[in-house]
PDB file of C-alpha atoms in Angstrom:
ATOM      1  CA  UNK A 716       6.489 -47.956  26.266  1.00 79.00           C
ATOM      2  CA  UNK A 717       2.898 -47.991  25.812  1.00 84.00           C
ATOM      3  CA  UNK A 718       2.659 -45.161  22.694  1.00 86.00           C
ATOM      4  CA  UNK A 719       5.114 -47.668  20.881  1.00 87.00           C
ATOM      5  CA  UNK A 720       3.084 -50.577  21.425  1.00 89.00           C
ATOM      6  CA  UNK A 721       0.313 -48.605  20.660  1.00 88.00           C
ATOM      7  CA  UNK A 722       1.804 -47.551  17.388  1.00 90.00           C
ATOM      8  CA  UNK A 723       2.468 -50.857  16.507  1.00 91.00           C
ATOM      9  CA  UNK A 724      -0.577 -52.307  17.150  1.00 91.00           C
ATOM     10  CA  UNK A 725      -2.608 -49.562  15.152  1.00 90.00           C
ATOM     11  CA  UNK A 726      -0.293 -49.635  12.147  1.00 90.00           C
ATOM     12  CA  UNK A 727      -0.753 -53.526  12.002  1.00 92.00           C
ATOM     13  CA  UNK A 728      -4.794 -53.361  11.987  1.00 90.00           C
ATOM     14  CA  UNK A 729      -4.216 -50.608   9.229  1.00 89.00           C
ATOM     15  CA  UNK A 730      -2.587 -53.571   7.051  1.00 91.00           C
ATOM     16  CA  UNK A 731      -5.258 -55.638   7.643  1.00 90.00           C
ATOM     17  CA  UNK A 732      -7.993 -53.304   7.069  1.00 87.00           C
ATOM     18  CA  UNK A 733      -6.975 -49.819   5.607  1.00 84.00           C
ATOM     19  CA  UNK A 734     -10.071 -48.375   6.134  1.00 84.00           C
ATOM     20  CA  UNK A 735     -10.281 -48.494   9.514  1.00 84.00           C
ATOM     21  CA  UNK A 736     -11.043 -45.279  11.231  1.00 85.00           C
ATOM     22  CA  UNK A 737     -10.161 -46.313  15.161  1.00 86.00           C
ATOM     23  CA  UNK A 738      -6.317 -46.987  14.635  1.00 90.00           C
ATOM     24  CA  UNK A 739      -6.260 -43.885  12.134  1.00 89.00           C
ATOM     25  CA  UNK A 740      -7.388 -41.916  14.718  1.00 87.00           C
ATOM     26  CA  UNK A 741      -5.302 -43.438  17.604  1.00 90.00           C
ATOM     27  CA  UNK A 742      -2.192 -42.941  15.504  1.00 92.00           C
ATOM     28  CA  UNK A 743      -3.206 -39.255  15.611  1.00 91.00           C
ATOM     29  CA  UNK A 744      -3.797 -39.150  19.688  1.00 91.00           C
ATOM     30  CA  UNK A 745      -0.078 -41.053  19.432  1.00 92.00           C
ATOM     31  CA  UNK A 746       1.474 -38.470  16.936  1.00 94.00           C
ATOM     32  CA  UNK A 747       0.088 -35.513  18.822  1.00 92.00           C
ATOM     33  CA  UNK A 748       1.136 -36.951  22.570  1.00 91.00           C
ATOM     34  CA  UNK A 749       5.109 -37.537  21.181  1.00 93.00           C
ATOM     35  CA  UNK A 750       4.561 -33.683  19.868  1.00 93.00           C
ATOM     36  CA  UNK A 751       4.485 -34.526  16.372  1.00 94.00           C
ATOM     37  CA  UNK A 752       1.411 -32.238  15.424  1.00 93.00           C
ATOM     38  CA  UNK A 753       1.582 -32.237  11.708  1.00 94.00           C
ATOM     39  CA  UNK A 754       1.960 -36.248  12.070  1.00 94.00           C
ATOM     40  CA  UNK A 755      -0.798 -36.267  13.980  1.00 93.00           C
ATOM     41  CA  UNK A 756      -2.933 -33.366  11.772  1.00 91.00           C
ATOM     42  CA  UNK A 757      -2.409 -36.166   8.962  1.00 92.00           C
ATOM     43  CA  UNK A 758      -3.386 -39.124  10.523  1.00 91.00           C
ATOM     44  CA  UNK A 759      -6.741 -37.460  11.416  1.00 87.00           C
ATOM     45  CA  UNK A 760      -7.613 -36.162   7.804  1.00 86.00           C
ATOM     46  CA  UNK A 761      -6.754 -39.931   6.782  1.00 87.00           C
ATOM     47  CA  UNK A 762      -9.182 -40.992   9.098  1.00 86.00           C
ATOM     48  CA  UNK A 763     -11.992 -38.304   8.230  1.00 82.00           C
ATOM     49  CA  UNK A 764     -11.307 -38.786   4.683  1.00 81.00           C
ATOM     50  CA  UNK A 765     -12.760 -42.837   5.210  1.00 78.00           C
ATOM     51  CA  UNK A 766     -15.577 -41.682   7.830  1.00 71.00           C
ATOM     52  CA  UNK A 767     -16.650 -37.867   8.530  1.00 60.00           C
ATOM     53  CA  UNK A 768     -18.788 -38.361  11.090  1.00 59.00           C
ATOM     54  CA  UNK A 769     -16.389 -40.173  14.082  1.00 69.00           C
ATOM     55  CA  UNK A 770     -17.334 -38.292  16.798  1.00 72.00           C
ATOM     56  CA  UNK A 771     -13.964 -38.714  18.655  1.00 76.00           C
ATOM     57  CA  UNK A 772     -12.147 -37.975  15.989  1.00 77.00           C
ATOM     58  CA  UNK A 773     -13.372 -34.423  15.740  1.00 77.00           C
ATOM     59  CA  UNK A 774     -12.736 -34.087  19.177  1.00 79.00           C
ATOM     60  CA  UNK A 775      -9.334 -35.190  19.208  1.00 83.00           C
ATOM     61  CA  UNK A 776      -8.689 -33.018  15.809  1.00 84.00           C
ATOM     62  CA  UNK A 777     -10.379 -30.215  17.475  1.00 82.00           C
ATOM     63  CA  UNK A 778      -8.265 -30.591  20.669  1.00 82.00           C
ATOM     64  CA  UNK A 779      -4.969 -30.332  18.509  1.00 87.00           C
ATOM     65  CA  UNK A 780      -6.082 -27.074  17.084  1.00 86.00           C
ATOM     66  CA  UNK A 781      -6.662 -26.000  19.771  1.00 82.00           C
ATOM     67  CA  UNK A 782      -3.453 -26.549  21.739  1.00 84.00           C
ATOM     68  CA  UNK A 783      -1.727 -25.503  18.647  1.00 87.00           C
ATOM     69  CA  UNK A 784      -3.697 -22.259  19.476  1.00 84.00           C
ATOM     70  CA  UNK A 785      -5.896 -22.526  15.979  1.00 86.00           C
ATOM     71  CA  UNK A 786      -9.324 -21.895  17.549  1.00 81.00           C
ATOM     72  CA  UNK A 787     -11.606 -21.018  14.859  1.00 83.00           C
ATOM     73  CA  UNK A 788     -10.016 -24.661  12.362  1.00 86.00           C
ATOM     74  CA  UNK A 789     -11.018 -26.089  16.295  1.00 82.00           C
ATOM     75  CA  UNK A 790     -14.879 -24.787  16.255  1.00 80.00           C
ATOM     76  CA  UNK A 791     -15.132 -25.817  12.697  1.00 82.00           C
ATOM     77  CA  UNK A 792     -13.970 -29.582  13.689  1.00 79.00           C
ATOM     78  CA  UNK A 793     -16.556 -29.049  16.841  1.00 75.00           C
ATOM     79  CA  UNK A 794     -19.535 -27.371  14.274  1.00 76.00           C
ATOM     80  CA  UNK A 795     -18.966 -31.111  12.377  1.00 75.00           C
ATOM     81  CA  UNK A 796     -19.781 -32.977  15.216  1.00 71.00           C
ATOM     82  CA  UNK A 797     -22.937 -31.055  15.323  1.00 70.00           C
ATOM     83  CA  UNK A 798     -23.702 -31.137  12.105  1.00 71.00           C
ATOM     84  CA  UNK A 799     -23.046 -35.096  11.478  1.00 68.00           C
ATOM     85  CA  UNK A 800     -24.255 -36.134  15.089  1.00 63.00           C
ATOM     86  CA  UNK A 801     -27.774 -35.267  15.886  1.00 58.00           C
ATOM     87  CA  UNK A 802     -27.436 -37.258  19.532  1.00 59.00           C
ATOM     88  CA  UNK A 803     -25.387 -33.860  20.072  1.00 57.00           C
ATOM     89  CA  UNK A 804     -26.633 -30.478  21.168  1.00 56.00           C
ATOM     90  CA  UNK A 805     -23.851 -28.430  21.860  1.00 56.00           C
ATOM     91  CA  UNK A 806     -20.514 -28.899  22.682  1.00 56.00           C
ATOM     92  CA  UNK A 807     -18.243 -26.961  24.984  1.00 58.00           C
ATOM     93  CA  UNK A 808     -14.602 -27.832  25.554  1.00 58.00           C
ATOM     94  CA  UNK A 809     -12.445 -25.698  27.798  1.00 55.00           C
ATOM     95  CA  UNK A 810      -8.516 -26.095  27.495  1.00 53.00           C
ATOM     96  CA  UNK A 811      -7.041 -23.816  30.317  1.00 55.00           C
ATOM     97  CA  UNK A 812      -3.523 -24.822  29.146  1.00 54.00           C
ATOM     98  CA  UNK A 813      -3.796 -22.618  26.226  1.00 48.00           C
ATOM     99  CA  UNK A 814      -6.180 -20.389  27.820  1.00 52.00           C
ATOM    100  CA  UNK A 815      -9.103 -20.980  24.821  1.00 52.00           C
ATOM    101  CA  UNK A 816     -13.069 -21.999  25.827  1.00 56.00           C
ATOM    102  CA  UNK A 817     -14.755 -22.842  22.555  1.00 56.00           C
ATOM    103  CA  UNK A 818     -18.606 -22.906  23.032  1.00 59.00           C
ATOM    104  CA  UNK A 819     -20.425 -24.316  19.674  1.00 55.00           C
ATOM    105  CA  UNK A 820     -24.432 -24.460  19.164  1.00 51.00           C
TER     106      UNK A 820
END
Protein backbone atom coordinates (compact mmCIF):
# COMPACT_ATOMS: atom_id res chain seq x y z
CA UNK A 1 0.00 0.00 0.00
CA UNK A 2 1.06 3.28 1.11
CA UNK A 3 5.01 2.28 2.23
CA UNK A 4 5.25 1.06 -1.52
CA UNK A 5 4.03 4.12 -2.94
CA UNK A 6 5.98 5.82 -0.60
CA UNK A 7 9.07 3.98 -1.66
CA UNK A 8 8.50 4.74 -5.01
CA UNK A 9 7.93 8.12 -4.81
CA UNK A 10 11.16 8.80 -2.63
CA UNK A 11 13.43 6.69 -4.81
CA UNK A 12 12.17 8.72 -7.92
CA UNK A 13 13.00 12.33 -6.29
CA UNK A 14 16.43 10.62 -5.39
CA UNK A 15 16.98 10.34 -9.36
CA UNK A 16 16.16 13.64 -9.83
CA UNK A 17 18.07 15.15 -7.13
CA UNK A 18 20.52 12.76 -5.24
CA UNK A 19 21.17 14.99 -2.67
CA UNK A 20 18.09 15.27 -1.27
CA UNK A 21 17.89 14.65 2.40
CA UNK A 22 13.78 14.33 2.87
CA UNK A 23 13.29 11.10 0.66
CA UNK A 24 16.72 9.73 2.16
CA UNK A 25 15.33 9.97 5.29
CA UNK A 26 11.75 8.74 4.47
CA UNK A 27 13.26 5.68 2.84
CA UNK A 28 14.75 5.08 6.32
CA UNK A 29 11.20 5.62 8.34
CA UNK A 30 10.03 3.02 5.28
CA UNK A 31 12.98 0.51 5.79
CA UNK A 32 12.64 0.57 9.54
CA UNK A 33 8.51 0.26 9.54
CA UNK A 34 8.81 -3.13 6.99
CA UNK A 35 11.56 -4.25 9.83
CA UNK A 36 14.43 -3.87 7.69
CA UNK A 37 16.72 -2.04 10.33
CA UNK A 38 20.06 -2.24 8.70
CA UNK A 39 18.14 -0.92 5.40
CA UNK A 40 16.91 1.62 7.21
CA UNK A 41 20.41 2.34 9.47
CA UNK A 42 21.80 2.99 5.78
CA UNK A 43 19.45 5.12 4.35
CA UNK A 44 19.89 7.50 7.35
CA UNK A 45 23.82 7.70 7.23
CA UNK A 46 23.16 8.47 3.36
CA UNK A 47 21.11 11.15 4.36
CA UNK A 48 23.43 12.58 7.26
CA UNK A 49 26.34 12.11 5.11
CA UNK A 50 24.60 15.12 2.52
CA UNK A 51 23.18 17.24 5.63
CA UNK A 52 24.19 16.64 9.48
CA UNK A 53 22.07 18.82 10.94
CA UNK A 54 18.23 17.43 9.81
CA UNK A 55 16.65 17.55 12.86
CA UNK A 56 14.19 14.68 12.04
CA UNK A 57 16.55 12.68 10.86
CA UNK A 58 18.34 12.32 14.15
CA UNK A 59 15.24 11.65 15.64
CA UNK A 60 14.16 9.01 13.47
CA UNK A 61 17.94 7.48 13.60
CA UNK A 62 17.81 7.87 17.25
CA UNK A 63 14.38 6.15 17.50
CA UNK A 64 15.82 3.01 15.58
CA UNK A 65 18.55 2.66 18.09
CA UNK A 66 16.63 2.77 20.32
CA UNK A 67 14.04 0.11 19.50
CA UNK A 68 16.93 -1.94 18.43
CA UNK A 69 17.77 -1.48 22.19
CA UNK A 70 21.24 0.59 21.32
CA UNK A 71 20.69 3.46 23.77
CA UNK A 72 23.89 5.14 24.21
CA UNK A 73 24.48 5.18 19.56
CA UNK A 74 20.56 6.73 20.40
CA UNK A 75 21.80 9.70 22.90
CA UNK A 76 24.68 10.31 20.64
CA UNK A 77 22.15 10.83 17.51
CA UNK A 78 19.97 13.00 20.24
CA UNK A 79 23.48 14.98 21.66
CA UNK A 80 23.68 16.00 17.55
CA UNK A 81 20.55 17.55 17.50
CA UNK A 82 21.76 19.62 20.31
CA UNK A 83 24.79 20.31 19.17
CA UNK A 84 23.74 21.35 15.39
CA UNK A 85 20.30 22.93 16.50
CA UNK A 86 20.56 25.78 18.86
CA UNK A 87 16.43 26.34 18.62
CA UNK A 88 16.85 23.07 20.90
CA UNK A 89 17.37 22.82 24.62
CA UNK A 90 17.00 19.45 25.58
CA UNK A 91 15.46 16.62 24.29
CA UNK A 92 13.68 13.78 26.02
CA UNK A 93 12.16 10.83 24.19
CA UNK A 94 10.53 8.01 26.10
CA UNK A 95 9.93 4.60 24.18
CA UNK A 96 7.96 2.35 26.71
CA UNK A 97 7.99 -0.45 24.08
CA UNK A 98 11.52 -1.16 24.77
CA UNK A 99 11.36 0.11 28.17
CA UNK A 100 14.40 2.98 27.51
CA UNK A 101 13.84 7.02 28.56
CA UNK A 102 16.80 8.86 27.11
CA UNK A 103 17.05 12.40 28.69
CA UNK A 104 19.90 14.60 26.79
CA UNK A 105 21.05 18.29 27.94
Amino acid sequence: GFLVEGERWARRALELQPQMVVPQNALGVIAARLGQHDVALEHYRLAWRVKQHAFTLFMNLGGLLMELERPRDAAAAFRAILREDARVGTVCVHFPRVGYRVTVV
